[in-house]
Coordinates of C-alpha atoms in Angstrom, one line a residue:
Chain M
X15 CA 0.0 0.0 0.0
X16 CA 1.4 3.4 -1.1
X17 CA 1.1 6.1 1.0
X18 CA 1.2 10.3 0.6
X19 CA 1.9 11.8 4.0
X20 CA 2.7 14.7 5.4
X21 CA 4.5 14.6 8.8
X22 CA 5.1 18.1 11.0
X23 CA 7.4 17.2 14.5
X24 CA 7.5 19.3 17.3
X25 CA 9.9 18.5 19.9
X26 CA 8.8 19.9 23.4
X27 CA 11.1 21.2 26.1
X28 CA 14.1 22.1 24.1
X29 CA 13.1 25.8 23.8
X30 CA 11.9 27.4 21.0
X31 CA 14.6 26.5 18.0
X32 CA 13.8 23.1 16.8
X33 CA 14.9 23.5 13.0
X34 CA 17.9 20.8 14.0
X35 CA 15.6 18.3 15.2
X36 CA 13.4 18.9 11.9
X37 CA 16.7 18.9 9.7
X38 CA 17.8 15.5 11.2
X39 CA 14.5 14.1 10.1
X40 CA 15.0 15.3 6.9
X41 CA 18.5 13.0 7.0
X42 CA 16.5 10.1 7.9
X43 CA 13.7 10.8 4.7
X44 CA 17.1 10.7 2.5
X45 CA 18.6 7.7 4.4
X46 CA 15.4 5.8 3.7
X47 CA 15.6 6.4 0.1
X48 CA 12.2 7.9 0.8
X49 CA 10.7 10.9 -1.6
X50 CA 11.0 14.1 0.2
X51 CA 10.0 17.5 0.3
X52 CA 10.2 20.4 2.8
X53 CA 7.7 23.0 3.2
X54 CA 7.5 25.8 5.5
X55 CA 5.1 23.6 8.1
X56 CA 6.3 20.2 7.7
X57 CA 7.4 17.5 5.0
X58 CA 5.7 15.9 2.2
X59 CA 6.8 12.2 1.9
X60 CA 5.8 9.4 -0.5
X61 CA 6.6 5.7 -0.6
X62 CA 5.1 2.0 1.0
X63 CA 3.5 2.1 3.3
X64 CA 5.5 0.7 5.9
X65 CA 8.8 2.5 5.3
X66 CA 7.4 5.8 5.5
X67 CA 5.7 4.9 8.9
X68 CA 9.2 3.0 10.3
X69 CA 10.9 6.4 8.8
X70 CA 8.2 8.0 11.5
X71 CA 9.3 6.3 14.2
X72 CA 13.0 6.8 13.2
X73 CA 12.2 10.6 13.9
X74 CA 11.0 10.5 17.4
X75 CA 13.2 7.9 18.3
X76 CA 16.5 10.5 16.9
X77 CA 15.0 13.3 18.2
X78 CA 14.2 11.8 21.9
X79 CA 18.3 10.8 21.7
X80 CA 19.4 14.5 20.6
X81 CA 17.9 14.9 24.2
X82 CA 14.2 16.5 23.4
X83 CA 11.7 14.6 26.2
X84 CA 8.9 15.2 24.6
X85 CA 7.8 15.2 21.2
X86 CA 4.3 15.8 19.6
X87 CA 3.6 15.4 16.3
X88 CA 1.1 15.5 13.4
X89 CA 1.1 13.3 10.3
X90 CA -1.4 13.4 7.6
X91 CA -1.9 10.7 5.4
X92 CA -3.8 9.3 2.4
X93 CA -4.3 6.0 0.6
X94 CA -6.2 5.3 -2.7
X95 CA -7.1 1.6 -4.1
X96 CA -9.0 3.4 -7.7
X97 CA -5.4 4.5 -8.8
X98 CA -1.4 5.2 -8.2
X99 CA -0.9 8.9 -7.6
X100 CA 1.8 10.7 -6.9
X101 CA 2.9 14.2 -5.1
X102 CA 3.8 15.6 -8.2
X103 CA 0.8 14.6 -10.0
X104 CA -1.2 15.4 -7.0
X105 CA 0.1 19.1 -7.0
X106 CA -0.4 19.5 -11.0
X107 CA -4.0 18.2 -10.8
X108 CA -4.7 21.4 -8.4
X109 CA -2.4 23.8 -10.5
X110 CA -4.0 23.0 -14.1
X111 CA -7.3 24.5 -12.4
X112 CA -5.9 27.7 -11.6
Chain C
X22 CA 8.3 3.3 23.0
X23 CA 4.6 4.1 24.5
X24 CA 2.4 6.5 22.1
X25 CA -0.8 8.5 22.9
X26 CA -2.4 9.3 19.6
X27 CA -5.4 10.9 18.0
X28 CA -6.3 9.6 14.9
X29 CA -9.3 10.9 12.5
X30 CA -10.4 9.0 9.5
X31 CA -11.8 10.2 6.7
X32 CA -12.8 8.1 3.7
X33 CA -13.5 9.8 0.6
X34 CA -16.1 8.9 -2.2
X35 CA -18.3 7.1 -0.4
X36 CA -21.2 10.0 0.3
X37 CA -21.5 12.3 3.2
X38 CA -21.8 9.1 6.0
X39 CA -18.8 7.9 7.4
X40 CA -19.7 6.7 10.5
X41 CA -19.8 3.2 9.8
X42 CA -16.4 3.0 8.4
X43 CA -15.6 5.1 11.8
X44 CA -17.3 2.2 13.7
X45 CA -15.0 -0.2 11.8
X46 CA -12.0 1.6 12.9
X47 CA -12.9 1.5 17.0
X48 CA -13.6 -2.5 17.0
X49 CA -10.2 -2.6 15.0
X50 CA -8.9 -1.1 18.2
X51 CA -11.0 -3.0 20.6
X52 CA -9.7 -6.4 18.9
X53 CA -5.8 -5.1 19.4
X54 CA -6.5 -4.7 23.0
X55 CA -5.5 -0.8 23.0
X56 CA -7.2 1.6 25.2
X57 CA -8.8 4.4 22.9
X58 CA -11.8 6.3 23.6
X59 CA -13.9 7.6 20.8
X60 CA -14.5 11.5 20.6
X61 CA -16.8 14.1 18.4
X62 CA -13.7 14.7 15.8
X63 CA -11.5 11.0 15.9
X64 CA -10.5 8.5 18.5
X65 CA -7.7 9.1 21.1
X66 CA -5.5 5.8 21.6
X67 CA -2.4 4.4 24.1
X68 CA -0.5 2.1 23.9
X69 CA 3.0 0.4 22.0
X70 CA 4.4 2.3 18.7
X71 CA 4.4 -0.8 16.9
X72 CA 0.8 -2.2 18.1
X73 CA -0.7 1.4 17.9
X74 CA 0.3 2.0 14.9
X75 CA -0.5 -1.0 13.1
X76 CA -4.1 -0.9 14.4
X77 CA -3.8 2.4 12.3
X78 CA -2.7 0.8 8.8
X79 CA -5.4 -1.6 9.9
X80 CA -8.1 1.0 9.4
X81 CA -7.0 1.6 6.3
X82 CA -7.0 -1.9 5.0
X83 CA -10.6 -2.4 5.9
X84 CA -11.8 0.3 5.0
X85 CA -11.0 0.2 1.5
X86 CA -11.7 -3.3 2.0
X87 CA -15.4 -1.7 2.7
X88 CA -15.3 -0.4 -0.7
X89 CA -13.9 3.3 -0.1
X90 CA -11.5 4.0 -3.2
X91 CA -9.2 7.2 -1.1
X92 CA -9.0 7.7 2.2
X93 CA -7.3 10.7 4.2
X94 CA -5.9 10.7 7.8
X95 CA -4.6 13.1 10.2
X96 CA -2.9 11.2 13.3
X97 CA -1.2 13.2 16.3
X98 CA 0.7 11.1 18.8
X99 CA 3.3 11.9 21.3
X100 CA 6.0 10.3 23.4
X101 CA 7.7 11.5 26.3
X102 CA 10.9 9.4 27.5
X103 CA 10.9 11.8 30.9
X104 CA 8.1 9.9 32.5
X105 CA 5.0 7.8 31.6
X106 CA 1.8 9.4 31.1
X107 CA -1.6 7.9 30.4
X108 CA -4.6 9.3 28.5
X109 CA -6.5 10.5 32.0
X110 CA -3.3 11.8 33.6
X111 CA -3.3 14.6 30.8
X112 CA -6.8 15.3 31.2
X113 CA -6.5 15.3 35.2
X114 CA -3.5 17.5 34.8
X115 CA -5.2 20.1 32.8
X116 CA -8.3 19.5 34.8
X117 CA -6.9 20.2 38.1
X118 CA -5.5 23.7 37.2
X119 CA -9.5 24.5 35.6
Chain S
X9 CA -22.5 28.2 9.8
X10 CA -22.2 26.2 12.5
X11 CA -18.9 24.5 12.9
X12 CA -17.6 21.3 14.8
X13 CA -14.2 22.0 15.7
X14 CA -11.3 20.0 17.5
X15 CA -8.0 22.1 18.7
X16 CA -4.7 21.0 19.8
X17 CA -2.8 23.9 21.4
X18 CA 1.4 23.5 21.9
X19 CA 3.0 26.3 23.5
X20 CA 6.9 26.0 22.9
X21 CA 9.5 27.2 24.5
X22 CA 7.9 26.9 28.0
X23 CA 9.3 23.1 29.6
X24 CA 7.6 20.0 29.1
X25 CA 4.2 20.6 30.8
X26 CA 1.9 22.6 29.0
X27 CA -1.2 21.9 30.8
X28 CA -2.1 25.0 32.6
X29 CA -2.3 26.6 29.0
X30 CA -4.4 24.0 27.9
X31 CA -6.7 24.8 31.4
X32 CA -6.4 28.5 30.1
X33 CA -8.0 27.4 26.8
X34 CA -11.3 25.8 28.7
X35 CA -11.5 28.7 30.7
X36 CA -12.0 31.1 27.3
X37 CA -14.3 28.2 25.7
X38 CA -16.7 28.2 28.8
X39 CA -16.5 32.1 29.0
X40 CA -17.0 32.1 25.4
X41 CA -20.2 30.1 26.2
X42 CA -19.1 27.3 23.5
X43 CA -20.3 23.6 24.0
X44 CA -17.1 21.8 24.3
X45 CA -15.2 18.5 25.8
X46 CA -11.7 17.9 26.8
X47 CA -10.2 14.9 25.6
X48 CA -6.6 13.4 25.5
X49 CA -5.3 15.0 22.7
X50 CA -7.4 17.9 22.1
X51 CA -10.8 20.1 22.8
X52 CA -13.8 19.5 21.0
X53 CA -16.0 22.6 20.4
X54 CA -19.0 23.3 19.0
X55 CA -20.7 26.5 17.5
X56 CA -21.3 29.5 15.3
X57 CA -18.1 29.6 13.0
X58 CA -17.1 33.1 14.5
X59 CA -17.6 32.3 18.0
X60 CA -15.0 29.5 17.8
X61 CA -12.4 31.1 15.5
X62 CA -12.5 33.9 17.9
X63 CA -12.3 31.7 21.1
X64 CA -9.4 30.1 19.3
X65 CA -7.4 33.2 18.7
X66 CA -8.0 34.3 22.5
X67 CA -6.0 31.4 23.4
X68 CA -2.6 32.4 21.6
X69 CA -3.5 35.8 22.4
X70 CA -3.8 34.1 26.5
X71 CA -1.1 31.9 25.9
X72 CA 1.5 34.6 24.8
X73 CA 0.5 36.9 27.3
X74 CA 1.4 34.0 29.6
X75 CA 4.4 34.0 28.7
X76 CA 4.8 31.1 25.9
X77 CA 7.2 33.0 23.1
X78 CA 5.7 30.7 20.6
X79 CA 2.6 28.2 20.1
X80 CA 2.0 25.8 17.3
X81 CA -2.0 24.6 17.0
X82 CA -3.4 21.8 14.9
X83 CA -7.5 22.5 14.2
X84 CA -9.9 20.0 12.8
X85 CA -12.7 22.0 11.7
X86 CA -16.1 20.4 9.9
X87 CA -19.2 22.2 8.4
X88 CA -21.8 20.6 6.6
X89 CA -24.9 21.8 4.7
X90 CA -26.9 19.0 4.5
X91 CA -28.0 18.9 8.0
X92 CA -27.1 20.4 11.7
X93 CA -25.3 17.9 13.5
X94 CA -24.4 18.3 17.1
X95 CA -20.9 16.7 18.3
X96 CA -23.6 13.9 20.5
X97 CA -25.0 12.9 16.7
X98 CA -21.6 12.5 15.4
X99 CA -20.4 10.1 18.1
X100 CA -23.6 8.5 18.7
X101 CA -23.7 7.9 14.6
X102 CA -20.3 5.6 14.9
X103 CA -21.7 4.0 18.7
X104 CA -24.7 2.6 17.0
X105 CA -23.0 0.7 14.3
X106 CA -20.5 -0.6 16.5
Chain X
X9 CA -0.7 39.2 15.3
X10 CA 0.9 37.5 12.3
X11 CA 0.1 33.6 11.3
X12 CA 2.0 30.8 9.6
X13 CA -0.2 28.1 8.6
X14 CA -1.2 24.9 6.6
X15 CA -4.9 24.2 5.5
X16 CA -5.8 20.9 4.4
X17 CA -9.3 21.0 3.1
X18 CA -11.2 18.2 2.1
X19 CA -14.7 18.0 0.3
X20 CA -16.9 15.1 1.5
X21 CA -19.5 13.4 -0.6
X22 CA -18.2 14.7 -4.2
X23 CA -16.3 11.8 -5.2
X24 CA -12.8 10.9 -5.4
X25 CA -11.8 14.1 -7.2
X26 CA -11.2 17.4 -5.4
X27 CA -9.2 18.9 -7.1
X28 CA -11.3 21.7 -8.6
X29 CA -12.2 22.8 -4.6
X30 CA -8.4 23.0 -3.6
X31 CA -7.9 25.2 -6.8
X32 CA -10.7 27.6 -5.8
X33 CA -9.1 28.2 -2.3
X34 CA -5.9 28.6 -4.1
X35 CA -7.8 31.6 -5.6
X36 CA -8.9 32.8 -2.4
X37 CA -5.7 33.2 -0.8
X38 CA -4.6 34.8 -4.5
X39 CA -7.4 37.5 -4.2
X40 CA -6.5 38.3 -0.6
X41 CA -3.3 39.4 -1.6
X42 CA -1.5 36.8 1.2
X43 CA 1.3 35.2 0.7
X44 CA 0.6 31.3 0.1
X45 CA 2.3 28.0 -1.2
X46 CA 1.1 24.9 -2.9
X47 CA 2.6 21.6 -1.6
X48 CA 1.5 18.1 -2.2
X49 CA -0.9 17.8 0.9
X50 CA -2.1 21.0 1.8
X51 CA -1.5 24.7 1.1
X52 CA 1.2 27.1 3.4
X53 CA -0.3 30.5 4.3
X54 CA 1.4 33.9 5.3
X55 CA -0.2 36.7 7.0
X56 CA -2.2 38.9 9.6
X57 CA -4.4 36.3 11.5
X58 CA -7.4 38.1 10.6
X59 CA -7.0 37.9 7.0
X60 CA -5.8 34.7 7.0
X61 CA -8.3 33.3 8.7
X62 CA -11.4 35.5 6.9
X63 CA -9.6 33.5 3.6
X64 CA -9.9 30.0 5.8
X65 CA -14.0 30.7 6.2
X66 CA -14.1 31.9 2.3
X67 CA -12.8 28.5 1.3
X68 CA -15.5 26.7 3.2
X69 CA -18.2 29.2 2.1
X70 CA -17.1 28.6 -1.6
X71 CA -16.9 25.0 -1.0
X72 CA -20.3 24.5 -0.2
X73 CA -21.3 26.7 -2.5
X74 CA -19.6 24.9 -5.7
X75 CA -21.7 21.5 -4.3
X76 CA -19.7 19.8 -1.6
X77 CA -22.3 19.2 1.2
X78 CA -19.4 18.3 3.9
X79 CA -16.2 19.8 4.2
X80 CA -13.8 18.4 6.9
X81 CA -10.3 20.7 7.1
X82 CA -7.0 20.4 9.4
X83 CA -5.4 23.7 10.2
X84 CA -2.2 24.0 11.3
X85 CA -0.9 27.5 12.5
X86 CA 2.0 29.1 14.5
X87 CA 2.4 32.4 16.0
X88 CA 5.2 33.6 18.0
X89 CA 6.4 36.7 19.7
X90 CA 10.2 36.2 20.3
X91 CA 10.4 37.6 17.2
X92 CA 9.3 38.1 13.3
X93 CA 9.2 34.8 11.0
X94 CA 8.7 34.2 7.4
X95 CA 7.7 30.9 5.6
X96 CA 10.9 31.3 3.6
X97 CA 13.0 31.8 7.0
X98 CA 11.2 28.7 8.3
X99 CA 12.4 26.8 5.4
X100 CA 16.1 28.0 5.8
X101 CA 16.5 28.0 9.0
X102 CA 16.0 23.8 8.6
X103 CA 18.1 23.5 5.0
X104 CA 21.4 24.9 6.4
X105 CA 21.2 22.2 9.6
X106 CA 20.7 19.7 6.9

């Protein structure tokens, strides 16, 4: 099962920077081979199902050893059985109606 | 790892009435043996990463196995290695300073 | 338009427990004379589309003036117009078919 | 008080296709004159909270009014008084830790 997500971290307790907790998710995306991208309130990613989620877990788990204690996140995320899809083509469907 | 999450389900393209796939979801829940208790706007759940979050992939199984063709989610969880907290200790802890 | 609403407030920059900001929340909601429910991960809340956007920005406006330098919220916010539906039809819809 | 946020609207009980809605809030934000950004699961939106949050209740009151009888959104939005932030200075401030 393929999976379009969208994941936003937010580390609590380590003050208010936590662009080096979000930038060392990033690494793991990229480790994982995943399909990537940044925006300006979290990161798009695309792949099986059960890579993106173990690259979820492989966030919190980093960010809880760089020392945050807390960590609260949201993660959107959408399936479809009627056809493959992708970010890209997800994005263009919205921009050829503009 | 222990996770309290919040998950909301909504399948798409099956009409305006969702509640039955909704219903599908909680005894997907109640069969893993996870404490969750449903709300007006999605289902709060504790328990193990792994278990809770396969219970979540579960949801979406069956519920395109219920004939929905797209279905989007929007999951929060948090972890905390500083100390265990239930679901009813962060309601009594904001309830006590009410 | 009425709205069904679910909010997640995260003050950062403020430690690890965040819960009398979350009390601080309630308190605006019940002044604001909103129907609404605590849960684990969130308030539900229930009302005239103004009424509840403005209760929601009187809680970063609280929250900062507690002191929080920064806040990060996740809304869930439905309106239908087939049909008024209060936030007891919603979870009573997914109790019957479970 | 300025806003960074991320809307994530979806349509209920208009099929599988959405598209079309998603490109008439894309509008909205256009005509509003705030600053706003496309990505592959929501949209990234700049501005004074009032006006971004007036464009928020316009998408809904569009939505309905091209058809779509439910509409079910997740808002995510950050505020913080430490000091000013853009989306673009989000986006940095994460890239050069990576």
């Amino acid at each position: 099962m393929k999976v379009i997500a969208d994941l936003c971290v937010i580390p609590i307790g380590v003050g208010v920077s936590v662009s080096r907790y979000i930038a060392a998710c990033e690494k793991i995306f990229q480790e994982a081979g995943l399909k990537f991208h940044l925006h300006a309130y979290g990161t798009n990613i695309e792949g099986e199902w059960d890579e993106v989620f173990a690259a979820v877990k492989r966030c919190h788990e980093i960010i809880h050893g760089m020392g945050a204690p807390r960590i609260s996140s949201t993660l959107k995320f959408g399936t479809r059985t009627d056809r493959d899809q992708t970010m890209e083509e997800k994005m263009k469907s919205v921009q050829d109606k503009m």
